[in-house]
Short mmCIF file of C-alpha atoms in Angstrom, two decimals:
data_model
loop_
_atom_site.label_atom_id
_atom_site.label_comp_id
_atom_site.label_asym_id
_atom_site.label_seq_id
_atom_site.Cartn_x
_atom_site.Cartn_y
_atom_site.Cartn_z
CA MET A 158 -21.28 -15.69 4.93
CA LEU A 159 -18.72 -12.92 4.54
CA GLN A 160 -18.18 -13.57 0.82
CA ASP A 161 -21.92 -13.33 0.13
CA LYS A 162 -22.15 -9.97 1.88
CA ILE A 163 -19.12 -8.72 -0.04
CA LYS A 164 -20.55 -9.78 -3.40
CA LYS A 165 -23.91 -8.20 -2.61
CA THR A 166 -22.18 -4.91 -1.77
CA LEU A 167 -20.41 -4.96 -5.13
CA GLU A 168 -23.58 -5.56 -7.18
CA GLY A 169 -24.30 -1.89 -7.83
CA LEU A 170 -20.72 -0.74 -8.32
CA GLU A 171 -20.08 0.82 -11.73
CA GLY A 172 -16.51 -0.33 -12.20
CA GLU A 173 -14.22 -3.28 -11.61
CA CYS A 174 -13.19 -4.54 -8.18
CA SER A 175 -10.84 -7.14 -6.72
CA ILE A 176 -10.90 -8.20 -3.09
CA ILE A 177 -8.75 -10.42 -0.91
CA ILE A 178 -9.42 -11.05 2.76
CA HIS A 179 -7.29 -13.51 4.73
CA ASP A 180 -7.57 -14.16 8.46
CA LEU A 181 -4.08 -15.41 9.30
CA LYS A 182 -5.34 -17.02 12.52
CA ASP A 183 -8.07 -19.27 11.13
CA ASP A 184 -6.87 -19.26 7.51
CA GLU A 185 -10.30 -18.07 6.39
CA LYS A 186 -10.04 -16.52 2.92
CA VAL A 187 -12.09 -14.54 0.43
CA PHE A 188 -10.56 -14.15 -3.03
CA ILE A 189 -12.49 -12.23 -5.70
CA ASN A 190 -10.94 -11.33 -9.08
CA GLU A 191 -7.50 -11.48 -7.48
CA ASP A 192 -5.49 -11.75 -10.72
CA LYS A 193 -6.76 -8.58 -12.40
CA ILE A 194 -3.97 -6.06 -13.04
CA TYR A 195 -4.59 -2.46 -12.00
CA PRO A 196 -2.80 0.87 -12.22
CA ALA A 197 -0.96 0.70 -8.90
CA ALA A 198 -1.29 4.37 -7.93
CA SER A 199 0.32 4.88 -4.50
CA ILE A 200 -0.01 1.21 -3.54
CA ILE A 201 3.34 0.78 -5.34
CA LYS A 202 4.93 2.52 -2.35
CA LEU A 203 4.57 -0.73 -0.36
CA TRP A 204 7.29 -2.34 -2.50
CA ILE A 205 9.56 0.68 -2.17
CA LEU A 206 9.21 0.42 1.62
CA TRP A 207 10.01 -3.30 1.53
CA LYS A 208 13.09 -2.82 -0.66
CA LEU A 209 14.32 0.00 1.59
CA TYR A 210 14.25 -2.21 4.67
CA LYS A 211 15.86 -5.11 2.80
CA GLU A 212 18.77 -2.83 1.88
CA ALA A 213 18.95 -1.52 5.44
CA GLU A 214 19.24 -5.08 6.74
CA LYS A 215 22.14 -5.70 4.36
CA GLY A 216 23.87 -2.61 5.71
CA LYS A 217 23.71 -0.89 2.33
CA ILE A 218 21.44 1.88 3.60
CA ASN A 219 21.48 3.73 6.90
CA LEU A 220 17.91 4.71 7.75
CA ASN A 221 19.23 7.51 9.96
CA GLN A 222 21.26 9.10 7.16
CA GLU A 223 20.05 12.61 6.45
CA ILE A 224 19.21 13.77 2.94
CA ILE A 225 19.29 17.45 2.00
CA LEU A 226 16.08 18.56 0.28
CA LYS A 227 16.63 20.25 -3.07
CA ASP A 228 14.06 22.19 -5.08
CA GLU A 229 14.59 19.91 -8.08
CA ASN A 230 13.50 16.91 -5.96
CA LYS A 231 10.09 18.37 -5.23
CA ALA A 232 7.10 16.62 -6.83
CA PRO A 233 3.49 17.86 -6.99
CA GLY A 234 0.44 15.94 -5.82
CA PHE A 235 0.16 14.31 -2.42
CA GLY A 236 2.53 15.22 0.38
CA VAL A 237 3.94 18.12 2.35
CA ILE A 238 7.65 18.14 1.50
CA GLN A 239 7.04 20.11 -1.70
CA TYR A 240 5.98 23.05 0.49
CA LEU A 241 9.06 22.95 2.74
CA HIS A 242 12.26 24.91 2.21
CA ALA A 243 15.21 23.61 0.22
CA GLY A 244 18.13 22.75 2.47
CA LEU A 245 15.96 20.91 4.98
CA ASN A 246 17.54 17.72 6.35
CA LEU A 247 15.33 14.64 6.43
CA SER A 248 16.46 11.16 7.45
CA ILE A 249 15.79 8.27 5.09
CA LYS A 250 13.37 6.88 7.68
CA ASP A 251 11.58 10.27 7.76
CA LEU A 252 11.19 9.99 3.99
CA ALA A 253 9.84 6.44 4.27
CA THR A 254 7.36 7.52 6.93
CA LEU A 255 6.11 10.47 4.89
CA MET A 256 5.92 8.29 1.76
CA ILE A 257 3.47 6.00 3.57
CA ILE A 258 1.45 8.05 6.04
CA LEU A 259 0.90 11.10 3.79
CA SER A 260 1.66 9.35 0.49
CA ASP A 261 4.29 12.02 -0.08
CA ASN A 262 5.39 11.99 -3.73
CA THR A 263 8.59 13.95 -3.16
CA ALA A 264 9.70 11.50 -0.46
CA THR A 265 8.84 8.61 -2.77
CA ASN A 266 10.85 9.95 -5.68
CA ILE A 267 13.89 10.63 -3.48
CA LEU A 268 13.72 7.02 -2.23
CA ILE A 269 13.46 5.72 -5.81
CA ASN A 270 16.62 7.69 -6.59
CA ILE A 271 18.39 6.20 -3.59
CA LEU A 272 17.32 2.61 -4.27
CA GLY A 273 17.30 2.65 -8.07
CA MET A 274 14.16 1.81 -10.00
CA GLU A 275 15.78 -1.22 -11.61
CA HIS A 276 16.77 -2.62 -8.19
CA ILE A 277 13.24 -2.19 -6.85
CA ASN A 278 11.94 -4.13 -9.86
CA GLU A 279 14.57 -6.82 -9.35
CA GLU A 280 13.34 -7.24 -5.77
CA ILE A 281 9.74 -7.50 -6.98
CA LYS A 282 10.75 -10.26 -9.43
CA GLN A 283 12.69 -12.11 -6.73
CA LEU A 284 9.56 -12.02 -4.58
CA GLY A 285 7.69 -13.76 -7.43
CA MET A 286 5.19 -10.95 -7.90
CA ASN A 287 4.78 -11.01 -11.65
CA ASP A 288 1.88 -8.54 -11.87
CA THR A 289 3.80 -5.66 -10.27
CA VAL A 290 6.16 -3.22 -11.95
CA LEU A 291 7.52 0.26 -11.20
CA GLN A 292 8.09 2.10 -14.49
CA ARG A 293 7.88 5.76 -13.54
CA LYS A 294 8.30 8.12 -10.62
CA MET A 295 5.34 9.80 -8.98
CA MET A 296 3.74 12.54 -11.08
CA ASP A 297 6.08 11.87 -14.02
CA LEU A 298 3.53 12.86 -16.63
CA GLU A 299 6.08 12.71 -19.45
CA ALA A 300 6.80 9.04 -18.73
CA LYS A 301 3.08 8.34 -18.42
CA ALA A 302 2.45 9.97 -21.81
CA LYS A 303 4.96 7.49 -23.26
CA GLY A 304 2.86 4.63 -21.90
CA LEU A 305 4.99 3.95 -18.83
CA ASP A 306 2.95 3.33 -15.71
CA ASN A 307 3.05 1.36 -12.46
CA PHE A 308 0.92 -1.76 -12.13
CA THR A 309 -0.03 -4.41 -9.60
CA SER A 310 -2.78 -6.86 -8.70
CA ALA A 311 -4.73 -7.66 -5.56
CA LYS A 312 -2.82 -10.97 -5.39
CA ASP A 313 0.59 -9.29 -5.42
CA THR A 314 -0.53 -6.63 -2.94
CA TYR A 315 -1.77 -9.37 -0.64
CA MET A 316 1.58 -11.16 -0.97
CA ILE A 317 3.67 -8.10 -0.03
CA LEU A 318 1.46 -7.49 3.02
CA LYS A 319 1.70 -11.17 3.99
CA ASN A 320 5.48 -10.89 3.74
CA MET A 321 5.41 -7.88 6.05
CA ALA A 322 3.29 -9.86 8.50
CA GLU A 323 5.22 -13.11 8.60
CA SER A 324 8.05 -13.50 6.07
CA LYS A 325 11.15 -15.36 7.22
CA ASP A 326 13.17 -13.47 4.58
CA MET A 327 13.28 -10.34 6.75
CA LEU A 328 14.06 -9.85 10.43
CA SER A 329 11.00 -9.48 12.63
CA ASP A 330 12.30 -6.11 13.91
CA SER A 331 12.37 -4.75 10.36
CA ARG A 332 8.91 -6.08 9.61
CA LYS A 333 7.59 -4.58 12.83
CA GLU A 334 9.09 -1.20 11.94
CA MET A 335 7.40 -1.21 8.53
CA ILE A 336 4.06 -2.14 10.09
CA ASP A 337 4.48 0.57 12.74
CA ILE A 338 4.82 3.10 9.91
CA LEU A 339 1.72 1.72 8.18
CA LEU A 340 -0.22 1.97 11.45
CA LYS A 341 0.43 5.75 11.48
CA GLN A 342 -1.49 6.16 8.21
CA GLN A 343 -3.25 9.53 7.91
CA CYS A 344 -5.27 8.74 4.76
CA ASN A 345 -8.20 6.96 6.40
CA ASN A 346 -11.20 7.88 4.26
CA LYS A 347 -11.70 4.44 2.71
CA LEU A 348 -11.82 1.03 4.44
CA PRO A 349 -11.41 2.25 8.06
CA LEU A 350 -13.76 5.26 7.87
CA LEU A 351 -16.75 3.51 9.48
CA MET A 352 -14.68 1.32 11.81
CA PRO A 353 -14.44 2.34 15.50
CA VAL A 354 -11.97 5.09 16.35
CA GLY A 355 -8.63 3.64 17.39
CA ILE A 356 -8.89 0.44 15.38
CA LYS A 357 -5.44 -0.80 14.34
CA PHE A 358 -5.20 -0.97 10.56
CA ALA A 359 -1.70 -0.91 9.06
CA HIS A 360 -2.52 0.14 5.51
CA LYS A 361 -1.77 2.12 2.37
CA THR A 362 -4.20 3.76 -0.03
CA GLY A 363 -3.90 4.71 -3.65
CA ASP A 364 -6.06 6.65 -6.07
CA LEU A 365 -6.17 8.08 -9.57
CA PRO A 366 -9.10 9.24 -11.68
CA SER A 367 -11.43 6.18 -11.81
CA VAL A 368 -9.10 4.22 -9.44
CA GLU A 369 -9.48 3.66 -5.67
CA HIS A 370 -7.35 1.22 -3.63
CA ASP A 371 -6.89 0.44 0.06
CA ALA A 372 -4.87 -2.47 1.45
CA GLY A 373 -3.45 -3.43 4.80
CA ILE A 374 -3.39 -5.61 7.88
CA LEU A 375 -6.32 -5.27 10.28
CA TYR A 376 -5.59 -6.10 13.92
CA ILE A 377 -8.83 -7.07 15.60
CA ASN A 378 -9.11 -9.00 18.87
CA ASP A 379 -6.27 -11.51 18.55
CA ARG A 380 -6.43 -11.69 14.78
CA GLU A 381 -4.35 -10.38 11.90
CA VAL A 382 -6.55 -10.00 8.84
CA ILE A 383 -5.05 -8.98 5.51
CA VAL A 384 -7.52 -6.90 3.51
CA VAL A 385 -7.00 -5.75 -0.07
CA VAL A 386 -9.62 -3.82 -2.05
CA MET A 387 -8.75 -2.53 -5.51
CA MET A 388 -11.05 -0.70 -7.93
CA SER A 389 -10.66 0.69 -11.43
CA ASN A 390 -12.75 1.97 -14.34
CA LEU A 391 -15.00 3.64 -11.80
CA LYS A 392 -17.67 5.88 -13.24
CA ASN A 393 -17.37 7.97 -10.08
CA ASN A 394 -14.48 7.94 -7.58
CA LEU A 395 -16.81 8.96 -4.75
CA GLU A 396 -18.94 5.88 -5.38
CA GLY A 397 -15.78 3.79 -5.09
CA ILE A 398 -14.84 5.45 -1.80
CA LYS A 399 -18.33 4.85 -0.37
CA THR A 400 -18.11 1.20 -1.40
CA HIS A 401 -14.77 0.96 0.42
CA ASN A 402 -16.47 2.44 3.50
CA THR A 403 -19.25 -0.17 3.37
CA LEU A 404 -16.82 -3.03 2.79
CA GLY A 405 -14.66 -1.91 5.71
CA SER A 406 -17.68 -1.85 8.00
CA ILE A 407 -18.77 -5.33 6.89
CA ILE A 408 -15.27 -6.74 7.39
CA TYR A 409 -14.90 -5.15 10.81
CA ASP A 410 -18.33 -6.36 12.01
CA TYR A 411 -17.64 -9.88 10.79
CA PHE A 412 -14.28 -10.34 12.48
CA SER A 413 -15.14 -8.44 15.64
CA SER A 414 -17.94 -10.93 16.30
CA LYS A 415 -15.78 -14.04 15.83
#
């Protein structure tokens, strides 16, 4: 069985891991340690994307509106915008795309400014995702030193992806556009690394020292399979990444043969 193979793979992992797998076609599910709360890392960007499209549907945000890049907006860490010249015009949709496919921290922080951190958290609460909170911008080390961090669980991450796949609370065109962005993901060194080239996996990664996450919707044959893998307290991040690789291969092989 799939769950047995998953558990065997996790036996040697020095760290904590939560996994959710849900085949939306057959309703087959694997839930392991789904309630554990983790540092969200860049997985939190999924909720920012959701809130952005909710506001766009209400007509409160124009995704084509251009934002002028300022030096004071630039954030270190992941992303390319920090290396581009001030004065550059980027549409809000450009920012959303870069936030997801390159995990761009500058794009993320600009979107948090546009949406308002408190409004993003209000949306999370309305969605009933009690394990998830956005308390600081990306690379805000001062806020982190004060104990403010971003958190989520595998269960909440699964729920936001399930909403993107099939929620009636958002137009299908909006959901499709979010998934299209996730399908363009460039950070593919975890779950999809050992899957065949060209496999459709609409996903987002996240990592910090001792933390490795990958979560998304796998499109295989005529199936939509939500996959969430979250790890923390890793003795070695590389070990966590290799475990992601193995898990991705097991999940792909299992569903491709169904």
